[in-house]
């Protein structure tokens, strides 16, 4: 893929973003998964954040540690010191035993030069002051950072607090419990809403009906566009052809090799 030049797209086009790190090959949202993402030549990583009881930011997908560690704790009810004692790797296999729940601070500290990080806010706006502090302390160029989230109001507050960091609104479809059919919000409406709020872009579930015209219409609003979570090479090629800016995947090596000329 060509390297685009310019402020809005100084990264590979489309950028390959390792979803929760290289989460097929290593335990999600751990240092091992992020190292594996760089090994697999990802352009960036995506991760999820929660606030601990003592006001620190940890990287974990769920609000509890049940699924991805050896103990069941509610993240917001426990201090960092306690959460750090958990094993966030062994559920994936003995090879990853003792892998810790990382802090956002240390993950940002290890972000390689020129690589992207998509930080998904899973908790509420209470995390924002600490997020701003951690980002400022890390001293990384804003161009490497993205803040993403499903909660529009939290993102608006995030943008007000950290105007230099690009904010992308995560949007998905909703599944009808009876028919099982998933319907997606109108692309023009969500583009308009994001653009009017000054967001940098949209980060869309791959089920949205995206073709080249739809992507061009989103970009015409001045928005960047990422899609998630694409693990199938043919689907990644289809999205790349539409002109999306970033593809989130659990398997960066597979998608990298699919998109290589
Ligand atoms: O990148 C967006 C995607 O991560 C949202 O879904 O559940 O994997 O956090 P989830
Ligand atoms: Ca996520």
mmCIF file of N, CA, C and O in Angstrom, residues 4-100:
data_model
loop_
_atom_site.group_PDB
_atom_site.id
_atom_site.type_symbol
_atom_site.label_atom_id
_atom_site.label_comp_id
_atom_site.label_asym_id
_atom_site.label_seq_id
_atom_site.Cartn_x
_atom_site.Cartn_y
_atom_site.Cartn_z
ATOM 1 N N UNK A 4 0.677 7.584 2.326
ATOM 2 C CA UNK A 4 0.115 8.902 2.043
ATOM 3 C C UNK A 4 0.895 9.957 2.812
ATOM 4 O O UNK A 4 1.386 9.706 3.898
ATOM 5 N N UNK A 5 1.007 11.111 2.256
ATOM 6 C CA UNK A 5 1.711 12.207 2.925
ATOM 7 C C UNK A 5 0.681 13.243 3.326
ATOM 8 O O UNK A 5 -0.291 13.467 2.613
ATOM 9 N N UNK A 6 0.886 13.856 4.464
ATOM 10 C CA UNK A 6 -0.064 14.888 4.891
ATOM 11 C C UNK A 6 -0.455 14.658 6.333
ATOM 12 O O UNK A 6 -0.331 13.558 6.853
ATOM 13 N N UNK A 7 -0.945 15.705 6.967
ATOM 14 C CA UNK A 7 -1.251 15.641 8.397
ATOM 15 C C UNK A 7 -2.299 14.578 8.682
ATOM 16 O O UNK A 7 -2.176 13.796 9.608
ATOM 17 N N UNK A 8 -3.369 14.548 7.874
ATOM 18 C CA UNK A 8 -4.488 13.661 8.177
ATOM 19 C C UNK A 8 -4.133 12.200 7.964
ATOM 20 O O UNK A 8 -4.732 11.328 8.558
ATOM 21 N N UNK A 9 -3.185 11.905 7.101
ATOM 22 C CA UNK A 9 -2.915 10.499 6.821
ATOM 23 C C UNK A 9 -1.422 10.262 6.612
ATOM 24 O O UNK A 9 -0.982 9.897 5.547
ATOM 25 N N UNK A 10 -0.657 10.496 7.675
ATOM 26 C CA UNK A 10 0.781 10.302 7.580
ATOM 27 C C UNK A 10 1.153 8.847 7.821
ATOM 28 O O UNK A 10 2.302 8.503 7.934
ATOM 29 N N UNK A 11 0.158 7.975 7.916
ATOM 30 C CA UNK A 11 0.402 6.574 8.211
ATOM 31 C C UNK A 11 0.023 5.733 7.001
ATOM 32 O O UNK A 11 -0.564 6.227 6.043
ATOM 33 N N UNK A 12 0.380 4.442 7.069
ATOM 34 C CA UNK A 12 0.067 3.545 5.954
ATOM 35 C C UNK A 12 -1.427 3.615 5.650
ATOM 36 O O UNK A 12 -2.229 3.905 6.518
ATOM 37 N N UNK A 13 -1.776 3.344 4.430
ATOM 38 C CA UNK A 13 -3.142 3.577 3.981
ATOM 39 C C UNK A 13 -3.711 2.304 3.365
ATOM 40 O O UNK A 13 -3.313 1.937 2.272
ATOM 41 N N UNK A 14 -4.616 1.574 3.951
ATOM 42 C CA UNK A 14 -5.148 1.848 5.280
ATOM 43 C C UNK A 14 -4.194 1.363 6.368
ATOM 44 O O UNK A 14 -3.451 0.404 6.164
ATOM 45 N N UNK A 15 -4.258 2.031 7.518
ATOM 46 C CA UNK A 15 -3.448 1.589 8.648
ATOM 47 C C UNK A 15 -4.031 0.288 9.192
ATOM 48 O O UNK A 15 -5.250 0.142 9.275
ATOM 49 N N UNK A 16 -3.153 -0.643 9.550
ATOM 50 C CA UNK A 16 -3.597 -1.915 10.138
ATOM 51 C C UNK A 16 -3.430 -1.801 11.648
ATOM 52 O O UNK A 16 -2.314 -1.617 12.151
ATOM 53 N N UNK A 17 -4.567 -1.876 12.336
ATOM 54 C CA UNK A 17 -4.582 -1.651 13.784
ATOM 55 C C UNK A 17 -4.872 -2.969 14.501
ATOM 56 O O UNK A 17 -5.891 -3.624 14.234
ATOM 57 N N UNK A 18 -3.985 -3.343 15.400
ATOM 58 C CA UNK A 18 -4.123 -4.614 16.113
ATOM 59 C C UNK A 18 -5.142 -4.462 17.247
ATOM 60 O O UNK A 18 -4.886 -3.776 18.240
ATOM 61 N N UNK A 19 -6.269 -5.118 17.076
ATOM 62 C CA UNK A 19 -7.407 -5.007 17.984
ATOM 63 C C UNK A 19 -7.141 -5.740 19.303
ATOM 64 O O UNK A 19 -6.973 -6.956 19.325
ATOM 65 N N UNK A 20 -7.076 -4.994 20.388
ATOM 66 C CA UNK A 20 -6.666 -5.497 21.712
ATOM 67 C C UNK A 20 -5.242 -6.064 21.629
ATOM 68 O O UNK A 20 -4.891 -7.008 22.346
ATOM 69 N N UNK A 21 -4.424 -5.517 20.735
ATOM 70 C CA UNK A 21 -3.126 -6.104 20.418
ATOM 71 C C UNK A 21 -3.337 -7.208 19.392
ATOM 72 O O UNK A 21 -4.406 -7.314 18.802
ATOM 73 N N UNK A 22 -2.281 -7.994 19.162
ATOM 74 C CA UNK A 22 -2.434 -9.128 18.230
ATOM 75 C C UNK A 22 -3.140 -10.225 19.010
ATOM 76 O O UNK A 22 -2.536 -11.181 19.493
ATOM 77 N N UNK A 23 -4.465 -10.090 19.140
ATOM 78 C CA UNK A 23 -5.193 -10.864 20.149
ATOM 79 C C UNK A 23 -5.559 -12.286 19.735
ATOM 80 O O UNK A 23 -6.111 -13.029 20.544
ATOM 81 N N UNK A 24 -5.231 -12.668 18.492
ATOM 82 C CA UNK A 24 -5.365 -14.086 18.155
ATOM 83 C C UNK A 24 -4.151 -14.835 18.699
ATOM 84 O O UNK A 24 -4.269 -15.946 19.206
ATOM 85 N N UNK A 25 -2.997 -14.201 18.634
ATOM 86 C CA UNK A 25 -1.743 -14.893 18.942
ATOM 87 C C UNK A 25 -1.191 -14.628 20.330
ATOM 88 O O UNK A 25 -0.150 -15.183 20.687
ATOM 89 N N UNK A 26 -1.831 -13.771 21.100
ATOM 90 C CA UNK A 26 -1.364 -13.468 22.458
ATOM 91 C C UNK A 26 -2.575 -12.997 23.269
ATOM 92 O O UNK A 26 -3.588 -12.596 22.692
ATOM 93 N N UNK A 27 -2.494 -13.047 24.597
ATOM 94 C CA UNK A 27 -3.652 -12.646 25.404
ATOM 95 C C UNK A 27 -4.002 -11.166 25.221
ATOM 96 O O UNK A 27 -3.126 -10.300 25.377
ATOM 97 N N UNK A 28 -5.248 -10.910 24.887
ATOM 98 C CA UNK A 28 -5.710 -9.551 24.552
ATOM 99 C C UNK A 28 -5.335 -8.522 25.616
ATOM 100 O O UNK A 28 -5.348 -8.799 26.813
ATOM 101 N N UNK A 29 -5.058 -7.298 25.139
ATOM 102 C CA UNK A 29 -4.822 -6.161 26.037
ATOM 103 C C UNK A 29 -3.704 -6.383 27.060
ATOM 104 O O UNK A 29 -3.788 -5.896 28.189
ATOM 105 N N UNK A 30 -2.684 -7.152 26.660
ATOM 106 C CA UNK A 30 -1.528 -7.329 27.551
ATOM 107 C C UNK A 30 -0.266 -6.823 26.832
ATOM 108 O O UNK A 30 -0.262 -6.691 25.609
ATOM 109 N N UNK A 31 0.810 -6.607 27.589
ATOM 110 C CA UNK A 31 2.062 -6.205 26.930
ATOM 111 C C UNK A 31 2.475 -7.211 25.855
ATOM 112 O O UNK A 31 2.988 -6.816 24.794
ATOM 113 N N UNK A 32 2.235 -8.502 26.101
ATOM 114 C CA UNK A 32 2.611 -9.528 25.106
ATOM 115 C C UNK A 32 1.849 -9.323 23.803
ATOM 116 O O UNK A 32 2.405 -9.483 22.712
ATOM 117 N N UNK A 33 0.567 -8.972 23.908
ATOM 118 C CA UNK A 33 -0.247 -8.758 22.701
ATOM 119 C C UNK A 33 0.218 -7.520 21.941
ATOM 120 O O UNK A 33 0.176 -7.483 20.707
ATOM 121 N N UNK A 34 0.666 -6.514 22.662
ATOM 122 C CA UNK A 34 1.136 -5.297 21.984
ATOM 123 C C UNK A 34 2.500 -5.552 21.330
ATOM 124 O O UNK A 34 2.732 -5.139 20.198
ATOM 125 N N UNK A 35 3.381 -6.281 22.041
ATOM 126 C CA UNK A 35 4.676 -6.631 21.426
ATOM 127 C C UNK A 35 4.458 -7.463 20.166
ATOM 128 O O UNK A 35 5.093 -7.246 19.134
ATOM 129 N N UNK A 36 3.516 -8.407 20.254
ATOM 130 C CA UNK A 36 3.229 -9.264 19.101
ATOM 131 C C UNK A 36 2.667 -8.443 17.932
ATOM 132 O O UNK A 36 2.946 -8.728 16.773
ATOM 133 N N UNK A 37 1.897 -7.414 18.264
ATOM 134 C CA UNK A 37 1.373 -6.527 17.202
ATOM 135 C C UNK A 37 2.524 -5.876 16.441
ATOM 136 O O UNK A 37 2.521 -5.811 15.210
ATOM 137 N N UNK A 38 3.523 -5.406 17.177
ATOM 138 C CA UNK A 38 4.672 -4.775 16.495
ATOM 139 C C UNK A 38 5.463 -5.822 15.717
ATOM 140 O O UNK A 38 5.913 -5.551 14.598
ATOM 141 N N UNK A 39 5.593 -7.038 16.286
ATOM 142 C CA UNK A 39 6.260 -8.127 15.548
ATOM 143 C C UNK A 39 5.555 -8.408 14.230
ATOM 144 O O UNK A 39 6.188 -8.745 13.233
ATOM 145 N N UNK A 40 4.216 -8.288 14.265
ATOM 146 C CA UNK A 40 3.422 -8.584 13.067
ATOM 147 C C UNK A 40 3.261 -7.357 12.155
ATOM 148 O O UNK A 40 2.429 -7.326 11.269
ATOM 149 N N UNK A 41 4.062 -6.357 12.427
ATOM 150 C CA UNK A 41 4.112 -5.150 11.584
ATOM 151 C C UNK A 41 2.788 -4.397 11.515
ATOM 152 O O UNK A 41 2.417 -3.834 10.468
ATOM 153 N N UNK A 42 2.072 -4.373 12.636
ATOM 154 C CA UNK A 42 0.875 -3.531 12.716
ATOM 155 C C UNK A 42 1.294 -2.067 12.672
ATOM 156 O O UNK A 42 2.404 -1.709 13.098
ATOM 157 N N UNK A 43 0.412 -1.228 12.162
ATOM 158 C CA UNK A 43 0.666 0.220 12.168
ATOM 159 C C UNK A 43 0.258 0.836 13.495
ATOM 160 O O UNK A 43 0.664 1.959 13.814
ATOM 161 N N UNK A 44 -0.603 0.113 14.223
ATOM 162 C CA UNK A 44 -1.068 0.644 15.494
ATOM 163 C C UNK A 44 -1.711 -0.445 16.332
ATOM 164 O O UNK A 44 -1.901 -1.577 15.875
ATOM 165 N N UNK A 45 -2.024 -0.068 17.570
ATOM 166 C CA UNK A 45 -2.754 -0.985 18.447
ATOM 167 C C UNK A 45 -4.035 -0.299 18.914
ATOM 168 O O UNK A 45 -4.100 0.937 18.989
ATOM 169 N N UNK A 46 -5.025 -1.130 19.218
ATOM 170 C CA UNK A 46 -6.252 -0.658 19.857
ATOM 171 C C UNK A 46 -6.293 -1.307 21.226
ATOM 172 O O UNK A 46 -5.861 -2.467 21.377
ATOM 173 N N UNK A 47 -6.763 -0.572 22.223
ATOM 174 C CA UNK A 47 -6.903 -1.147 23.565
ATOM 175 C C UNK A 47 -8.083 -0.498 24.280
ATOM 176 O O UNK A 47 -8.634 0.504 23.809
ATOM 177 N N UNK A 48 -8.482 -1.122 25.401
ATOM 178 C CA UNK A 48 -9.662 -0.671 26.156
ATOM 179 C C UNK A 48 -9.235 -0.233 27.545
ATOM 180 O O UNK A 48 -8.360 -0.857 28.147
ATOM 181 N N UNK A 49 -9.852 0.826 28.052
ATOM 182 C CA UNK A 49 -9.418 1.321 29.373
ATOM 183 C C UNK A 49 -10.567 1.441 30.375
ATOM 184 O O UNK A 49 -11.715 1.726 30.029
ATOM 185 N N UNK A 50 -10.193 1.221 31.636
ATOM 186 C CA UNK A 50 -11.074 1.411 32.789
ATOM 187 C C UNK A 50 -10.295 2.132 33.875
ATOM 188 O O UNK A 50 -9.063 2.025 33.939
ATOM 189 N N UNK A 51 -11.047 2.801 34.750
ATOM 190 C CA UNK A 51 -10.446 3.498 35.890
ATOM 191 C C UNK A 51 -10.500 2.576 37.116
ATOM 192 O O UNK A 51 -11.535 1.961 37.388
ATOM 193 N N UNK A 52 -9.403 2.513 37.868
ATOM 194 C CA UNK A 52 -9.375 1.689 39.083
ATOM 195 C C UNK A 52 -9.952 2.484 40.270
ATOM 196 O O UNK A 52 -10.200 3.690 40.162
ATOM 197 N N UNK A 53 -10.088 1.789 41.390
ATOM 198 C CA UNK A 53 -10.635 2.444 42.586
ATOM 199 C C UNK A 53 -9.775 3.630 43.022
ATOM 200 O O UNK A 53 -10.282 4.641 43.516
ATOM 201 N N UNK A 54 -8.458 3.496 42.839
ATOM 202 C CA UNK A 54 -7.557 4.577 43.248
ATOM 203 C C UNK A 54 -7.212 5.521 42.094
ATOM 204 O O UNK A 54 -6.204 6.230 42.123
ATOM 205 N N UNK A 55 -8.062 5.513 41.074
ATOM 206 C CA UNK A 55 -7.944 6.558 40.051
ATOM 207 C C UNK A 55 -6.855 6.359 39.012
ATOM 208 O O UNK A 55 -6.444 7.319 38.362
ATOM 209 N N UNK A 56 -6.388 5.127 38.827
ATOM 210 C CA UNK A 56 -5.402 4.838 37.782
ATOM 211 C C UNK A 56 -6.096 4.214 36.576
ATOM 212 O O UNK A 56 -7.204 3.689 36.704
ATOM 213 N N UNK A 57 -5.444 4.256 35.442
ATOM 214 C CA UNK A 57 -6.065 3.691 34.229
ATOM 215 C C UNK A 57 -5.398 2.368 33.868
ATOM 216 O O UNK A 57 -4.174 2.318 33.661
ATOM 217 N N UNK A 58 -6.236 1.325 33.809
ATOM 218 C CA UNK A 58 -5.723 0.019 33.394
ATOM 219 C C UNK A 58 -6.302 -0.365 32.042
ATOM 220 O O UNK A 58 -7.366 0.117 31.635
ATOM 221 N N UNK A 59 -5.557 -1.251 31.382
ATOM 222 C CA UNK A 59 -5.935 -1.701 30.046
ATOM 223 C C UNK A 59 -6.591 -3.068 30.165
ATOM 224 O O UNK A 59 -5.933 -4.068 30.470
ATOM 225 N N UNK A 60 -7.885 -3.094 29.950
ATOM 226 C CA UNK A 60 -8.662 -4.344 30.044
ATOM 227 C C UNK A 60 -9.987 -4.085 29.342
ATOM 228 O O UNK A 60 -10.493 -2.956 29.369
ATOM 229 N N UNK A 61 -10.543 -5.108 28.722
ATOM 230 C CA UNK A 61 -11.770 -4.912 27.949
ATOM 231 C C UNK A 61 -13.024 -4.850 28.820
ATOM 232 O O UNK A 61 -13.860 -3.960 28.671
ATOM 233 N N UNK A 62 -13.149 -5.810 29.730
ATOM 234 C CA UNK A 62 -14.388 -5.912 30.521
ATOM 235 C C UNK A 62 -14.268 -5.095 31.810
ATOM 236 O O UNK A 62 -13.170 -4.831 32.282
ATOM 237 N N UNK A 63 -15.412 -4.789 32.399
ATOM 238 C CA UNK A 63 -15.422 -4.086 33.679
ATOM 239 C C UNK A 63 -15.034 -4.989 34.834
ATOM 240 O O UNK A 63 -14.787 -4.522 35.943
ATOM 241 N N UNK A 64 -14.989 -6.283 34.589
ATOM 242 C CA UNK A 64 -14.506 -7.221 35.609
ATOM 243 C C UNK A 64 -13.349 -8.024 35.020
ATOM 244 O O UNK A 64 -13.167 -8.092 33.801
ATOM 245 N N UNK A 65 -12.588 -8.637 35.915
ATOM 246 C CA UNK A 65 -11.394 -9.368 35.461
ATOM 247 C C UNK A 65 -11.684 -10.841 35.209
ATOM 248 O O UNK A 65 -10.773 -11.614 34.915
ATOM 249 N N UNK A 66 -12.957 -11.222 35.334
ATOM 250 C CA UNK A 66 -13.325 -12.644 35.295
ATOM 251 C C UNK A 66 -12.848 -13.368 34.021
ATOM 252 O O UNK A 66 -12.230 -14.426 34.092
ATOM 253 N N UNK A 67 -13.143 -12.808 32.864
ATOM 254 C CA UNK A 67 -12.885 -13.511 31.597
ATOM 255 C C UNK A 67 -11.395 -13.604 31.261
ATOM 256 O O UNK A 67 -10.961 -14.584 30.680
ATOM 257 N N UNK A 68 -10.621 -12.602 31.647
ATOM 258 C CA UNK A 68 -9.247 -12.532 31.134
ATOM 259 C C UNK A 68 -8.159 -12.613 32.218
ATOM 260 O O UNK A 68 -6.997 -12.326 31.917
ATOM 261 N N UNK A 69 -8.559 -12.962 33.449
ATOM 262 C CA UNK A 69 -7.507 -13.183 34.464
ATOM 263 C C UNK A 69 -7.862 -14.416 35.298
ATOM 264 O O UNK A 69 -8.892 -15.052 35.091
ATOM 265 N N UNK A 70 -7.029 -14.668 36.294
ATOM 266 C CA UNK A 70 -7.221 -15.845 37.151
ATOM 267 C C UNK A 70 -8.089 -15.538 38.372
ATOM 268 O O UNK A 70 -8.198 -16.353 39.268
ATOM 269 N N UNK A 71 -8.700 -14.355 38.415
ATOM 270 C CA UNK A 71 -9.535 -13.989 39.572
ATOM 271 C C UNK A 71 -10.661 -13.074 39.111
ATOM 272 O O UNK A 71 -10.480 -12.337 38.136
ATOM 273 N N UNK A 72 -11.787 -13.106 39.812
ATOM 274 C CA UNK A 72 -12.926 -12.276 39.403
ATOM 275 C C UNK A 72 -13.060 -11.038 40.292
ATOM 276 O O UNK A 72 -13.573 -11.115 41.400
ATOM 277 N N UNK A 73 -12.591 -9.904 39.784
ATOM 278 C CA UNK A 73 -12.712 -8.640 40.519
ATOM 279 C C UNK A 73 -13.376 -7.604 39.624
ATOM 280 O O UNK A 73 -13.166 -7.603 38.406
ATOM 281 N N UNK A 74 -14.155 -6.716 40.246
ATOM 282 C CA UNK A 74 -14.707 -5.586 39.488
ATOM 283 C C UNK A 74 -13.626 -4.503 39.468
ATOM 284 O O UNK A 74 -13.167 -4.066 40.538
ATOM 285 N N UNK A 75 -13.225 -4.102 38.289
ATOM 286 C CA UNK A 75 -12.047 -3.219 38.159
ATOM 287 C C UNK A 75 -12.194 -1.953 38.994
ATOM 288 O O UNK A 75 -11.285 -1.571 39.732
ATOM 289 N N UNK A 76 -13.356 -1.300 38.904
ATOM 290 C CA UNK A 76 -13.491 0.005 39.572
ATOM 291 C C UNK A 76 -13.546 -0.107 41.101
ATOM 292 O O UNK A 76 -13.451 0.901 41.795
ATOM 293 N N UNK A 77 -13.675 -1.339 41.626
ATOM 294 C CA UNK A 77 -13.748 -1.531 43.076
ATOM 295 C C UNK A 77 -12.413 -1.914 43.702
ATOM 296 O O UNK A 77 -12.344 -2.209 44.905
ATOM 297 N N UNK A 78 -11.352 -1.938 42.883
ATOM 298 C CA UNK A 78 -10.055 -2.384 43.409
ATOM 299 C C UNK A 78 -8.927 -1.454 42.979
ATOM 300 O O UNK A 78 -8.947 -0.926 41.870
ATOM 301 N N UNK A 79 -7.951 -1.268 43.865
ATOM 302 C CA UNK A 79 -6.822 -0.390 43.504
ATOM 303 C C UNK A 79 -5.870 -1.092 42.533
ATOM 304 O O UNK A 79 -5.859 -2.322 42.435
ATOM 305 N N UNK A 80 -5.073 -0.290 41.893
ATOM 306 C CA UNK A 80 -4.135 -0.809 40.900
ATOM 307 C C UNK A 80 -3.251 -1.914 41.483
ATOM 308 O O UNK A 80 -3.036 -2.948 40.847
ATOM 309 N N UNK A 81 -2.746 -1.681 42.689
ATOM 310 C CA UNK A 81 -1.820 -2.646 43.299
ATOM 311 C C UNK A 81 -2.418 -4.048 43.341
ATOM 312 O O UNK A 81 -1.740 -5.047 43.081
ATOM 313 N N UNK A 82 -3.705 -4.127 43.641
ATOM 314 C CA UNK A 82 -4.379 -5.426 43.723
ATOM 315 C C UNK A 82 -4.576 -6.035 42.327
ATOM 316 O O UNK A 82 -4.379 -7.225 42.118
ATOM 317 N N UNK A 83 -4.955 -5.181 41.382
ATOM 318 C CA UNK A 83 -5.198 -5.667 40.013
ATOM 319 C C UNK A 83 -3.891 -6.145 39.370
ATOM 320 O O UNK A 83 -3.889 -7.071 38.559
ATOM 321 N N UNK A 84 -2.795 -5.526 39.761
ATOM 322 C CA UNK A 84 -1.492 -5.896 39.192
ATOM 323 C C UNK A 84 -1.053 -7.296 39.606
ATOM 324 O O UNK A 84 -0.181 -7.883 38.980
ATOM 325 N N UNK A 85 -1.644 -7.816 40.682
ATOM 326 C CA UNK A 85 -1.258 -9.157 41.147
ATOM 327 C C UNK A 85 -1.914 -10.255 40.311
ATOM 328 O O UNK A 85 -1.553 -11.417 40.402
ATOM 329 N N UNK A 86 -2.894 -9.893 39.501
ATOM 330 C CA UNK A 86 -3.617 -10.907 38.719
ATOM 331 C C UNK A 86 -2.804 -11.356 37.518
ATOM 332 O O UNK A 86 -1.949 -10.626 37.018
ATOM 333 N N UNK A 87 -3.128 -12.537 37.061
ATOM 334 C CA UNK A 87 -2.460 -13.105 35.887
ATOM 335 C C UNK A 87 -3.394 -12.944 34.683
ATOM 336 O O UNK A 87 -4.440 -13.578 34.607
ATOM 337 N N UNK A 88 -3.015 -12.072 33.755
ATOM 338 C CA UNK A 88 -3.873 -11.772 32.596
ATOM 339 C C UNK A 88 -3.456 -12.554 31.345
ATOM 340 O O UNK A 88 -3.932 -12.278 30.248
ATOM 341 N N UNK A 89 -2.553 -13.538 31.565
ATOM 342 C CA UNK A 89 -2.072 -14.288 30.407
ATOM 343 C C UNK A 89 -2.420 -15.760 30.429
ATOM 344 O O UNK A 89 -2.638 -16.372 29.383
ATOM 345 N N UNK A 90 -2.519 -16.328 31.638
ATOM 346 C CA UNK A 90 -2.609 -17.787 31.741
ATOM 347 C C UNK A 90 -3.896 -18.352 31.119
ATOM 348 O O UNK A 90 -3.913 -19.491 30.650
ATOM 349 N N UNK A 91 -4.976 -17.557 31.069
ATOM 350 C CA UNK A 91 -6.232 -18.046 30.471
ATOM 351 C C UNK A 91 -6.015 -18.408 28.993
ATOM 352 O O UNK A 91 -6.709 -19.268 28.441
ATOM 353 N N UNK A 92 -5.038 -17.773 28.379
ATOM 354 C CA UNK A 92 -4.755 -18.013 26.956
ATOM 355 C C UNK A 92 -3.813 -19.204 26.775
ATOM 356 O O UNK A 92 -3.801 -19.831 25.724
ATOM 357 N N UNK A 93 -3.018 -19.500 27.811
ATOM 358 C CA UNK A 93 -2.081 -20.621 27.737
ATOM 359 C C UNK A 93 -0.912 -20.416 28.690
ATOM 360 O O UNK A 93 -0.591 -19.282 29.049
ATOM 361 N N UNK A 94 -0.297 -21.501 29.092
ATOM 362 C CA UNK A 94 0.827 -21.469 30.050
ATOM 363 C C UNK A 94 1.967 -20.570 29.567
ATOM 364 O O UNK A 94 2.680 -19.965 30.359
ATOM 365 N N UNK A 95 2.126 -20.510 28.250
ATOM 366 C CA UNK A 95 3.186 -19.694 27.659
ATOM 367 C C UNK A 95 3.127 -18.234 28.133
ATOM 368 O O UNK A 95 4.134 -17.545 28.177
ATOM 369 N N UNK A 96 1.919 -17.771 28.455
ATOM 370 C CA UNK A 96 1.762 -16.362 28.821
ATOM 371 C C UNK A 96 1.536 -16.169 30.318
ATOM 372 O O UNK A 96 1.097 -15.106 30.746
ATOM 373 N N UNK A 97 1.842 -17.201 31.108
ATOM 374 C CA UNK A 97 1.633 -17.120 32.559
ATOM 375 C C UNK A 97 2.344 -15.886 33.121
ATOM 376 O O UNK A 97 3.452 -15.561 32.700
ATOM 377 N N UNK A 98 1.658 -15.217 34.042
ATOM 378 C CA UNK A 98 2.191 -14.039 34.752
ATOM 379 C C UNK A 98 2.178 -12.752 33.932
ATOM 380 O O UNK A 98 2.736 -11.740 34.363
ATOM 381 N N UNK A 99 1.573 -12.777 32.774
ATOM 382 C CA UNK A 99 1.424 -11.537 32.000
ATOM 383 C C UNK A 99 0.495 -10.608 32.797
ATOM 384 O O UNK A 99 -0.577 -11.025 33.225
ATOM 385 N N UNK A 100 0.901 -9.370 33.038
ATOM 386 C CA UNK A 100 0.065 -8.504 33.885
ATOM 387 C C UNK A 100 -1.022 -7.750 33.113
ATOM 388 O O UNK A 100 -0.967 -7.631 31.883
#
